[in-house]
PDB file of C-alpha atoms and ligand atoms in Angstrom:
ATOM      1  CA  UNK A   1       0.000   0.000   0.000  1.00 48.00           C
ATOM      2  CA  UNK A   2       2.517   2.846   1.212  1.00 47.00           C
ATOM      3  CA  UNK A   3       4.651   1.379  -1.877  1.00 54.00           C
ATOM      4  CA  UNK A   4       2.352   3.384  -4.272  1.00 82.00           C
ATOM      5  CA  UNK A   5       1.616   6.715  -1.945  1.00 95.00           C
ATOM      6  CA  UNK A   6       4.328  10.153  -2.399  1.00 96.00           C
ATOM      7  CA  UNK A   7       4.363  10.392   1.221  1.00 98.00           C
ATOM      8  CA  UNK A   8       3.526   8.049   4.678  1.00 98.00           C
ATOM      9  CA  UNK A   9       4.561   8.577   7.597  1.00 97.00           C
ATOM     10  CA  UNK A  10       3.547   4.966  10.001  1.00 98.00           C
ATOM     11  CA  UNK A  11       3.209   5.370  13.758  1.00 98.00           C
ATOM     12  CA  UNK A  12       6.244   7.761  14.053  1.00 98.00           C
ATOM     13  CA  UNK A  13       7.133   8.266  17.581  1.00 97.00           C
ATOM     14  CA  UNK A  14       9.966  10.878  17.884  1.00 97.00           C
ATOM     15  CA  UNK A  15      10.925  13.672  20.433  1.00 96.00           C
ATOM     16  CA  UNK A  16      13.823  15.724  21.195  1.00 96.00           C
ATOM     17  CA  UNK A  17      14.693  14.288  24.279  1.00 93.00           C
ATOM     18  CA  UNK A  18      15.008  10.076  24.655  1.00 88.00           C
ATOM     19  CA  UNK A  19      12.030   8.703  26.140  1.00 89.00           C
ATOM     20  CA  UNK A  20      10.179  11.871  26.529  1.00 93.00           C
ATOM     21  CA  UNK A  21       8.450  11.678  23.059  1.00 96.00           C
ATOM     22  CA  UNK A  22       6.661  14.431  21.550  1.00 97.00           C
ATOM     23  CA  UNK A  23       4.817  12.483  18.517  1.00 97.00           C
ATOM     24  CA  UNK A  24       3.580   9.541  20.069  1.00 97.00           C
ATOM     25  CA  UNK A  25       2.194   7.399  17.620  1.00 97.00           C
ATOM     26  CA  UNK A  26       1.618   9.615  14.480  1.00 97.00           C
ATOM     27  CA  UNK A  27       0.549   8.152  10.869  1.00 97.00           C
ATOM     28  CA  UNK A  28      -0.325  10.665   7.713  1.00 98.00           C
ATOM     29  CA  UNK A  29      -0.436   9.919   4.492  1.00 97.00           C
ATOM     30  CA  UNK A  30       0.222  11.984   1.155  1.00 98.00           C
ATOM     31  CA  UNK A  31      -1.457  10.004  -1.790  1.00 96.00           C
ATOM     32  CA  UNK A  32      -0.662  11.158  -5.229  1.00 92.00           C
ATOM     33  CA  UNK A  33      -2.411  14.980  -6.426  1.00 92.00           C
ATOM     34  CA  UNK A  34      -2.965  15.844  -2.753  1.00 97.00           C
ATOM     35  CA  UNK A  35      -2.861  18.517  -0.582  1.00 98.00           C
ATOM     36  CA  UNK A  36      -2.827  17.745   2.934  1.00 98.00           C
ATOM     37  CA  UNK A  37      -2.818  19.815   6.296  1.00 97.00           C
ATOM     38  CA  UNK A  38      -2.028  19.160   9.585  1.00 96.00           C
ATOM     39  CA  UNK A  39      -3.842  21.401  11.965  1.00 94.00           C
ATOM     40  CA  UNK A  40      -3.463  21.795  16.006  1.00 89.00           C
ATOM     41  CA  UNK A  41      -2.777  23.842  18.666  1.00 86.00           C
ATOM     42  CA  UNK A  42       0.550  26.000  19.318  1.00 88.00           C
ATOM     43  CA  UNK A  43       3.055  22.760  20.661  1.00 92.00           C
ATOM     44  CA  UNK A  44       1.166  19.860  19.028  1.00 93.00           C
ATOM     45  CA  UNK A  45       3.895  19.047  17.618  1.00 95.00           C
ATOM     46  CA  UNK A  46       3.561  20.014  14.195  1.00 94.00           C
ATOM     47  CA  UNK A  47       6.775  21.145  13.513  1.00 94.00           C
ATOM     48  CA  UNK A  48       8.022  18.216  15.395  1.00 97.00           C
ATOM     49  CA  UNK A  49       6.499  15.891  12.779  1.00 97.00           C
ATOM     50  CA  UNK A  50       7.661  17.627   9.473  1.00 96.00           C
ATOM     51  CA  UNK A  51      11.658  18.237  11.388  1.00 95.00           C
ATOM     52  CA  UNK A  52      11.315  14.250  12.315  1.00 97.00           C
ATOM     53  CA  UNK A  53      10.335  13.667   8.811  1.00 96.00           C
ATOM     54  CA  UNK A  54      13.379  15.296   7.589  1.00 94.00           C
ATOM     55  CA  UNK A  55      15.855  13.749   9.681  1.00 93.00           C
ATOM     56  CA  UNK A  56      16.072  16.847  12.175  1.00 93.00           C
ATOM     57  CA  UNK A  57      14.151  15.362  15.013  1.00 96.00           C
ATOM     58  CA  UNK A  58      15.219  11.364  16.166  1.00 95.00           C
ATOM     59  CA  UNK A  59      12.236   8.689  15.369  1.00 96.00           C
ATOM     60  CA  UNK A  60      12.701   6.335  18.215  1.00 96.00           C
ATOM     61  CA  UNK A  61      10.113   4.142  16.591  1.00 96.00           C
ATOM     62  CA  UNK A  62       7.543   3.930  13.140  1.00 98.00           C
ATOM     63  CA  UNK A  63       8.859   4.526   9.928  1.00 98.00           C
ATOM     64  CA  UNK A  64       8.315   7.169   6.958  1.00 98.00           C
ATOM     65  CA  UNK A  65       8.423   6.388   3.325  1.00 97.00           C
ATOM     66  CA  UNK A  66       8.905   8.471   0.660  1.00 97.00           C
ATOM     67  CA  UNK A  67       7.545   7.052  -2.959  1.00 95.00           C
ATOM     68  CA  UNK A  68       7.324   3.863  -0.941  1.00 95.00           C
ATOM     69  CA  UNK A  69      11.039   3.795  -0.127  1.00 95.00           C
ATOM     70  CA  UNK A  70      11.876   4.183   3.544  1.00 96.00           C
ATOM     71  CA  UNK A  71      13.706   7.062   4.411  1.00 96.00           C
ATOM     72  CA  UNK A  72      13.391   6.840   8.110  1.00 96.00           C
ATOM     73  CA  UNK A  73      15.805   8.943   9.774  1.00 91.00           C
ATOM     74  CA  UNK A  74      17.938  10.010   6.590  1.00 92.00           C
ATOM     75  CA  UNK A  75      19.511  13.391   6.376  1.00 88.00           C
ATOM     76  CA  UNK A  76      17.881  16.422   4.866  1.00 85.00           C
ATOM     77  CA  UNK A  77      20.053  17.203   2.458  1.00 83.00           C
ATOM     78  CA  UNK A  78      19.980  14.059   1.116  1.00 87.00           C
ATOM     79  CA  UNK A  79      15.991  13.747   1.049  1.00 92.00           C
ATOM     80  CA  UNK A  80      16.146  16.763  -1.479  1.00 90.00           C
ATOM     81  CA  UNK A  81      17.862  14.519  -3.895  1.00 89.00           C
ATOM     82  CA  UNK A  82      14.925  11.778  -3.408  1.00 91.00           C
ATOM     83  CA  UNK A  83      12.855  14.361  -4.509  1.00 93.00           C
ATOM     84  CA  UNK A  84      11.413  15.948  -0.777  1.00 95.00           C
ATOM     85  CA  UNK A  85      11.555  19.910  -0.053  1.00 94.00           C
ATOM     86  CA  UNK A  86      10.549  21.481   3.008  1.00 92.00           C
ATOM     87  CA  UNK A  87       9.789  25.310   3.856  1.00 94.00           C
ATOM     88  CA  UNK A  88      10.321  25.496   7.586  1.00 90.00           C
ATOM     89  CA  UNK A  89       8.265  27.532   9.585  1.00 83.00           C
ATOM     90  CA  UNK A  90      11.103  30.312  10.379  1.00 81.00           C
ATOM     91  CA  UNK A  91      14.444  31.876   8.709  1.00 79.00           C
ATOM     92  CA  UNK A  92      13.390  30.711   5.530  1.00 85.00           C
ATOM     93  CA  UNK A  93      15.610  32.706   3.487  1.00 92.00           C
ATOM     94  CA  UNK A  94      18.700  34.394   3.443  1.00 94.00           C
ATOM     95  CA  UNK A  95      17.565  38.401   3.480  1.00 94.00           C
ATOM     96  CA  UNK A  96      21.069  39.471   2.160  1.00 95.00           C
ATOM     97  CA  UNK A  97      20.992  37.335  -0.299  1.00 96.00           C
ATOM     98  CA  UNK A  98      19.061  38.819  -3.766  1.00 97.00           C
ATOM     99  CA  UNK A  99      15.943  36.921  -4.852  1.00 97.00           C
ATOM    100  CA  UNK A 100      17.980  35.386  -7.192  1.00 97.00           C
ATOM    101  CA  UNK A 101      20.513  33.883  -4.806  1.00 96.00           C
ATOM    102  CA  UNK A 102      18.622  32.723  -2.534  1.00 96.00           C
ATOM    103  CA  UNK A 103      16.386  30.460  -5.480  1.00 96.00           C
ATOM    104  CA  UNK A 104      19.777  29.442  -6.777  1.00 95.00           C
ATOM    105  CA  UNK A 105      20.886  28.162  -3.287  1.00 93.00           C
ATOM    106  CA  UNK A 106      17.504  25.851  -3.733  1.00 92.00           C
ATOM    107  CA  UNK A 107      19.263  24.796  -7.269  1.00 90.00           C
ATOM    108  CA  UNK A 108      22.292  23.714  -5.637  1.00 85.00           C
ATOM    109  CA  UNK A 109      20.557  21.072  -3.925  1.00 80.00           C
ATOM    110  CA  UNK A 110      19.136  19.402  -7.105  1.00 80.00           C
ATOM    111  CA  UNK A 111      21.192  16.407  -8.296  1.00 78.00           C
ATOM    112  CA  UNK A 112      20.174  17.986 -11.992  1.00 82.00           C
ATOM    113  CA  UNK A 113      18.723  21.127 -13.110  1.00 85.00           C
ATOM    114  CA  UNK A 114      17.258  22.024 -15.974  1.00 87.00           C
ATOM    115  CA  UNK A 115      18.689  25.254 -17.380  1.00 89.00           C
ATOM    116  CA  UNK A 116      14.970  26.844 -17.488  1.00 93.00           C
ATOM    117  CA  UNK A 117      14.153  26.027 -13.787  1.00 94.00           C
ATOM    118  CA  UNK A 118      14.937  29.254 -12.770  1.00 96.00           C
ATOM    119  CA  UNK A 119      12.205  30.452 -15.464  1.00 96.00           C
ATOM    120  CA  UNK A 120       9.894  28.137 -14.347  1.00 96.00           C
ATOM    121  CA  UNK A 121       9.981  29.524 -10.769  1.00 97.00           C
ATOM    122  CA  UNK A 122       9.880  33.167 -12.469  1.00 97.00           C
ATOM    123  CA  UNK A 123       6.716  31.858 -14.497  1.00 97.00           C
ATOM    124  CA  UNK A 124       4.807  30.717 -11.371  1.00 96.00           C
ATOM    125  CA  UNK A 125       5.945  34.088  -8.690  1.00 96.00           C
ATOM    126  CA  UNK A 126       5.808  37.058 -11.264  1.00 95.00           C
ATOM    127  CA  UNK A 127       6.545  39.068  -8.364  1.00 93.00           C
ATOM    128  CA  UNK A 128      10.000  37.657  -7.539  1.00 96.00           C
ATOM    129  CA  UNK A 129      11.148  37.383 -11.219  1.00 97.00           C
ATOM    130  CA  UNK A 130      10.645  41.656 -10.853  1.00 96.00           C
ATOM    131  CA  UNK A 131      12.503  41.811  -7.875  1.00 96.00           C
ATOM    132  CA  UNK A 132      14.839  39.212  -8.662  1.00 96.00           C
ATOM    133  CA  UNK A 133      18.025  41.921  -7.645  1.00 97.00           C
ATOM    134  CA  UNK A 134      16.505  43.225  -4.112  1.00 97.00           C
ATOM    135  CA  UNK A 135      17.667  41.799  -1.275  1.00 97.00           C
ATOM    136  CA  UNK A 136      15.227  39.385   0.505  1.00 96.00           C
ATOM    137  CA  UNK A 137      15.254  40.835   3.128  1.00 95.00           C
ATOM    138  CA  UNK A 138      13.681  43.706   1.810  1.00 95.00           C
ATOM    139  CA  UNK A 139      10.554  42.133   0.592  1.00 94.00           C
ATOM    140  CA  UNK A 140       6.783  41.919   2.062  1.00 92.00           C
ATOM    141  CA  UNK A 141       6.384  38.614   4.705  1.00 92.00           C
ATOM    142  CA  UNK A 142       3.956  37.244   1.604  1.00 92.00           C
ATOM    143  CA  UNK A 143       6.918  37.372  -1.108  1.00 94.00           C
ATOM    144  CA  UNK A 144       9.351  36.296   1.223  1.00 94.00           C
ATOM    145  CA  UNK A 145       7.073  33.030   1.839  1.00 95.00           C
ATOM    146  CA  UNK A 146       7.323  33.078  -2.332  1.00 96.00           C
ATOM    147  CA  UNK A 147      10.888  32.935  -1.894  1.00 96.00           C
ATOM    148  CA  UNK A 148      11.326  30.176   0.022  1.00 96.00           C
ATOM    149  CA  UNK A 149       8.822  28.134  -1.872  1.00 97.00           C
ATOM    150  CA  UNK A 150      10.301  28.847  -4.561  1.00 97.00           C
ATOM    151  CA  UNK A 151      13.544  27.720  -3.725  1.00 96.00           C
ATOM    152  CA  UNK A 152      12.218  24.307  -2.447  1.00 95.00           C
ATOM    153  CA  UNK A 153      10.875  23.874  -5.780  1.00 96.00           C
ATOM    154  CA  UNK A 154      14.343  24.922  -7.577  1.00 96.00           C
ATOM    155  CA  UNK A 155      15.140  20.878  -6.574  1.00 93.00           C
ATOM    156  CA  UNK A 156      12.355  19.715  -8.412  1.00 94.00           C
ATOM    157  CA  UNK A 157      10.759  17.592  -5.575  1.00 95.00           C
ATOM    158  CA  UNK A 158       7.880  15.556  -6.094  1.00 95.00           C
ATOM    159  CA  UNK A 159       6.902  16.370  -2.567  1.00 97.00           C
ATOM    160  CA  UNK A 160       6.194  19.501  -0.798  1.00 97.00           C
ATOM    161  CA  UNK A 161       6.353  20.355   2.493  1.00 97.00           C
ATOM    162  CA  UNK A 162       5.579  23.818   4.302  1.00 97.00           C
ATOM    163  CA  UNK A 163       5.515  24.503   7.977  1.00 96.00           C
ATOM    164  CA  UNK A 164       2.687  27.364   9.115  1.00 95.00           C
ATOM    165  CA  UNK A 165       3.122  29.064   5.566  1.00 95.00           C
ATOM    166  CA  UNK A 166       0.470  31.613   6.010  1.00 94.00           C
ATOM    167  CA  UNK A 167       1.941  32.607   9.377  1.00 91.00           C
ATOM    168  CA  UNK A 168       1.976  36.474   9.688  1.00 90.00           C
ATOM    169  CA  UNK A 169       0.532  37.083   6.200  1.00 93.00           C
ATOM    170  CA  UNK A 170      -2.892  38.863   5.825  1.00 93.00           C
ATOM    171  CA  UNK A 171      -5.709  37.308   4.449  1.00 94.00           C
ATOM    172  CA  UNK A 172      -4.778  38.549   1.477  1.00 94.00           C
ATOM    173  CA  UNK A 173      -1.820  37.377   1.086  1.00 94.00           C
ATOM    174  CA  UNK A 174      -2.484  34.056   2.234  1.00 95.00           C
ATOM    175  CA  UNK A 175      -5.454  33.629  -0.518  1.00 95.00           C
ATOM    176  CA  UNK A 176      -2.292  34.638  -2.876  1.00 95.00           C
ATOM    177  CA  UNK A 177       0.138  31.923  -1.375  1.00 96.00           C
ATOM    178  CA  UNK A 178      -2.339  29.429  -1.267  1.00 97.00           C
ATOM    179  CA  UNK A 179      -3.385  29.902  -5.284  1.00 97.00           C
ATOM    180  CA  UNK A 180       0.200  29.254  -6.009  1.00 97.00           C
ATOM    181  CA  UNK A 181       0.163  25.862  -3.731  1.00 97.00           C
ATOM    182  CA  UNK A 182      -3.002  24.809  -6.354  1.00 98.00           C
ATOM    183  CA  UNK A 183      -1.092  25.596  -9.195  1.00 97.00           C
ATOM    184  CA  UNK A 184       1.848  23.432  -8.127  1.00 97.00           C
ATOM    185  CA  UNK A 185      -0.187  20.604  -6.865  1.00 97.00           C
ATOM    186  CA  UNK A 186      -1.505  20.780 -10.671  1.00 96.00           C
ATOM    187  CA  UNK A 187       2.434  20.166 -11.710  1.00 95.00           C
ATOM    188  CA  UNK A 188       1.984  16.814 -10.566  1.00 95.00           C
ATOM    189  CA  UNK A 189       4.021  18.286  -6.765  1.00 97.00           C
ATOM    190  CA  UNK A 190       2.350  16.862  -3.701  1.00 97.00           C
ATOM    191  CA  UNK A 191       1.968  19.262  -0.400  1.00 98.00           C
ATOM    192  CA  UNK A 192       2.269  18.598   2.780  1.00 98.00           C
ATOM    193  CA  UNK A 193       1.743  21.349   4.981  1.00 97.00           C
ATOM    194  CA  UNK A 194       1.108  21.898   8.852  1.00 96.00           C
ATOM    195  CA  UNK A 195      -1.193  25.241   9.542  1.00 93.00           C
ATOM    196  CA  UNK A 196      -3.055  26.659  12.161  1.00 88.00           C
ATOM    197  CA  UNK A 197      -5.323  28.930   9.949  1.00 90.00           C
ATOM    198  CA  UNK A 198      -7.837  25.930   9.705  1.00 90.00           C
ATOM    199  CA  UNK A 199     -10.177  27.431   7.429  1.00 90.00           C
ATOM    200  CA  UNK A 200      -7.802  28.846   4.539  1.00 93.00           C
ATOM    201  CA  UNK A 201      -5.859  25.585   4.304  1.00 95.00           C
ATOM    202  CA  UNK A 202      -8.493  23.170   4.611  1.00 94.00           C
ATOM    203  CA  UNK A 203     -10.055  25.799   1.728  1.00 95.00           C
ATOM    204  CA  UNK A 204      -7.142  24.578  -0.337  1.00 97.00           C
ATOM    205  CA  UNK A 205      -6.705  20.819   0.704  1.00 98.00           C
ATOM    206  CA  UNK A 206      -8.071  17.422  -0.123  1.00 98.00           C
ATOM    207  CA  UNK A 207      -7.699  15.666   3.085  1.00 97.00           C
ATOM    208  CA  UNK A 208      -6.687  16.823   6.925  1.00 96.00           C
ATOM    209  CA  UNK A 209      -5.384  15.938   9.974  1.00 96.00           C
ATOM    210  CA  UNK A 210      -5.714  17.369  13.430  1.00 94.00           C
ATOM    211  CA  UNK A 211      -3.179  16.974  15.836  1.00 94.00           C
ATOM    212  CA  UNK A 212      -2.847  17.285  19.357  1.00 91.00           C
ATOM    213  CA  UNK A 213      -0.500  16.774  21.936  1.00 93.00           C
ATOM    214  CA  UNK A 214       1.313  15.033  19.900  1.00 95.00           C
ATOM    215  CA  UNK A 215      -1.515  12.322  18.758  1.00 95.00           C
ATOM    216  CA  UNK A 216      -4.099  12.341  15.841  1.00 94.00           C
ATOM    217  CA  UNK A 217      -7.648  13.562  16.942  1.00 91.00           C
ATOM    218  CA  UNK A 218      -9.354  13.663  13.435  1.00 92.00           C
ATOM    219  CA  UNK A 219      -8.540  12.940   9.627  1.00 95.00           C
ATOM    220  CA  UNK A 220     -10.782  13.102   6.940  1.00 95.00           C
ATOM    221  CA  UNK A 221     -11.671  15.151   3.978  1.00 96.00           C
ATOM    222  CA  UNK A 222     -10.520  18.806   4.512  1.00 95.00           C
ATOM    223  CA  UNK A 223     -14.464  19.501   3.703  1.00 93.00           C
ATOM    224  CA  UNK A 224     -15.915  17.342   6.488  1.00 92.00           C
ATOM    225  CA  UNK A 225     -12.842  18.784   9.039  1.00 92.00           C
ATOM    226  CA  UNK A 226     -13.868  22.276   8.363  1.00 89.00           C
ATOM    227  CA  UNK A 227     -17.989  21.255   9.492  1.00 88.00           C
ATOM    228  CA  UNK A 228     -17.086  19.168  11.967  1.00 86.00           C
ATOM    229  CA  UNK A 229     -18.187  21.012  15.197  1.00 83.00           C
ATOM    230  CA  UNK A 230     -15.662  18.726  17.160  1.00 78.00           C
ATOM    231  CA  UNK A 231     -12.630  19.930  15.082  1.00 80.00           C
ATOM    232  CA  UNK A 232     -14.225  23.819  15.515  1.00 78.00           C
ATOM    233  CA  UNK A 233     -14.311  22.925  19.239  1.00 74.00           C
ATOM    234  CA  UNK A 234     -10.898  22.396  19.272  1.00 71.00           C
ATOM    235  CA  UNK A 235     -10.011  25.212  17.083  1.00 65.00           C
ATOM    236  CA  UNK A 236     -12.036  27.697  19.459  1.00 46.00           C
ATOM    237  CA  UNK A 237      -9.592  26.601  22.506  1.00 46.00           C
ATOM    238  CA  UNK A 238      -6.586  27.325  19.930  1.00 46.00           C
ATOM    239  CA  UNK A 239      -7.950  31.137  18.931  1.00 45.00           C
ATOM    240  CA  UNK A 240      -8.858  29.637  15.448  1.00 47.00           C
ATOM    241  CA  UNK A 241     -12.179  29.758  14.337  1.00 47.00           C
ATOM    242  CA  UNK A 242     -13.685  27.774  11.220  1.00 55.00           C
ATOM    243  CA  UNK A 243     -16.698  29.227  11.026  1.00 49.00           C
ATOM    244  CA  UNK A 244     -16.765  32.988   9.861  1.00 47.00           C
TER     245      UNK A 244
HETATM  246  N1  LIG B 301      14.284  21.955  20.203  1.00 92.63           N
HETATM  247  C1  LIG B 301      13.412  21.489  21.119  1.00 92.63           C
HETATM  248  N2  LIG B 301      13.850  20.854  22.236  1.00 92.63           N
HETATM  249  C2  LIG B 301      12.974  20.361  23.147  1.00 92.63           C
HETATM  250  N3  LIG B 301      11.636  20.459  23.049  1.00 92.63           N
HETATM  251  C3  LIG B 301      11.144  21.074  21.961  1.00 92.63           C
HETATM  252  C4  LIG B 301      11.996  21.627  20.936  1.00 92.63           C
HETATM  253  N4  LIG B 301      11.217  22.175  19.982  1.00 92.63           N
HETATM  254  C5  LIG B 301       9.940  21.980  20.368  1.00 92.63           C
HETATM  255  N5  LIG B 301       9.899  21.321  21.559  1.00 92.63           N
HETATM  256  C6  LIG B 301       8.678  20.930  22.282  1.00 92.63           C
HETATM  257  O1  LIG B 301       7.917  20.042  21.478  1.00 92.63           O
HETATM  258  C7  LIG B 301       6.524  20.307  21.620  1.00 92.63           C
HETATM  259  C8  LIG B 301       5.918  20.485  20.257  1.00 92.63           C
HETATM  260  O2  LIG B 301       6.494  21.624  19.640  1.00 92.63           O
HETATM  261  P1  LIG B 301       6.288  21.945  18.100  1.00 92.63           P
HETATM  262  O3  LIG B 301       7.192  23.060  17.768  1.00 92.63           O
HETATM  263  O4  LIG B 301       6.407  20.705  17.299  1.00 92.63           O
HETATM  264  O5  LIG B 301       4.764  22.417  18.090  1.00 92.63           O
HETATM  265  P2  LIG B 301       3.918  23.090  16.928  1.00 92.63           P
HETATM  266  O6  LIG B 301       2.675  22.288  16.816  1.00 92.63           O
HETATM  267  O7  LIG B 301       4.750  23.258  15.717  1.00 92.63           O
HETATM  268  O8  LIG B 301       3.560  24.497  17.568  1.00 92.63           O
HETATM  269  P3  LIG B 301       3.444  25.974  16.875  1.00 92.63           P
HETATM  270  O9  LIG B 301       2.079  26.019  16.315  1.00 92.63           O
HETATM  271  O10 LIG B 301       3.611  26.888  18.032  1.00 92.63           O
HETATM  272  O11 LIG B 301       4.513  26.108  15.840  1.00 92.63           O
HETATM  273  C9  LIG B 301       6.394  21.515  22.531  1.00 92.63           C
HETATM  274  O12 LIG B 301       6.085  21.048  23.826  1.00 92.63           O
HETATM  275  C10 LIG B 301       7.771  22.126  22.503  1.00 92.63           C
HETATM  276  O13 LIG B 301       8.069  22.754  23.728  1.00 92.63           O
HETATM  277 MG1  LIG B 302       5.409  24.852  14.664  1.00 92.63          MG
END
């Protein structure tokens, strides 16, 4: 089964500390076209699960497979050559760095890049292909996100993965974000994301997940998370509301 699937992560039990576990027992799946969120609380452990995923947090037990080959516990740099990109959550680019630089950092990582990647990335963020010369650090929270996705993508994963990528944008900006996450689930890229803005990301995904305390509370489709008056029970505790 997890053979076939971009993305599963099987009963992953991983913490910072040994035996003090944060994730205690966590299974999510990405299956091919998807985009998937991970919702809960500040210190669910959200974070925890994508760093574990990428080999920055110790699994003491379950295993995660990538394209159905286990990659439990293998090095991030390396997992960007098996075709897996994550955003993390915070000091996701370099702000003296131009725009440019800092997506040709992300090209660095591919094993082979196509001369018109850099296009490509232009193509889908408008935006950063006109300020390809500023410094990043000089650019709105919302093209700064674009940044950093953008250089993920520059390795050409298959799979996506963004930690809390609306945090600190407007509404706005988040509706802009999130368009760009359809368009590259449409290249054939799956995402992965973890968010607490319930309502715009399950808005944008196929299936969910809510996490708490380090366990799975709900999954299902992202449309029967966001009217499930359990999951908006939650939310309420967690200053997220899913109905407007
Ligand atoms: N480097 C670390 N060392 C030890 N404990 C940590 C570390 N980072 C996080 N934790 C703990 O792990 C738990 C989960 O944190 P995590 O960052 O995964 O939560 P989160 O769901 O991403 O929260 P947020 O929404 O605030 O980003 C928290 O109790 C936190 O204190
Ligand atoms: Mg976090």
């Amino acid at each position: 089964m997890s053979e076939q699937l971009p993305l599963s992560i099987q009963d992953v039990v991983a913490g910072y500390v040994p035996g003090m576990p944060i994730l205690r027992g966590v299974s999510v799946e990405l299956r091919a076209n998807e985009i998937v969120t991970v919702l809960g609380p500040n210190g669910a452990g959200k974070s925890t699960m994508i760093k574990a995923i990428v080999g920055l947090v110790p699994i003491q037990s379950g295993k995660v497979f990538l394209q159905g080959k286990d990659i439990t516990g293998r090095k991030t740099h390396l997992l960007v050559r098996e075709g897996l990109a994550y955003v993390p959550q915070t000091g996701n680019v370099f702000v003296r760095l131009s725009v440019q630089e800092n997506l040709e950092l992300g090209g660095f990582a591919a094993e082979k890049l196509p001369p018109d990647r850099l296009d490509q990335i232009f193509t889908l963020f408008p935006d950063l292909a006109r300020f390809r010369k500023l410094a990043a650090g000089k650019l709105s929270g919302g093209q700064r996100q674009m940044v950093a996705v953008g250089r993920a993508l520059m390795a050409g994963p298959q799979v996506l993965m963004l930690d809390e990528p609306s945090a600190g944008l407007s509404p706005k900006m988040t509706e802009i974000l999130f368009a760009k996450l359809i368009e590259i689930r449409s290249q054939g890229i799956g995402i992965l994301m973890v968010e607490q803005n319930a309502k715009a990301a399950l808005a944008i995904s196929d299936r969910g997940y809510v996490l708490a305390e380090g366990q799975q509370r709900f999954a299902g489709a992202a449309s029967d998370l966001l009217t499930s008056p359990e999951v908006g029970a939650l939310y309420l505790g967690a200053h997220t509301r899913l109905a407007s």
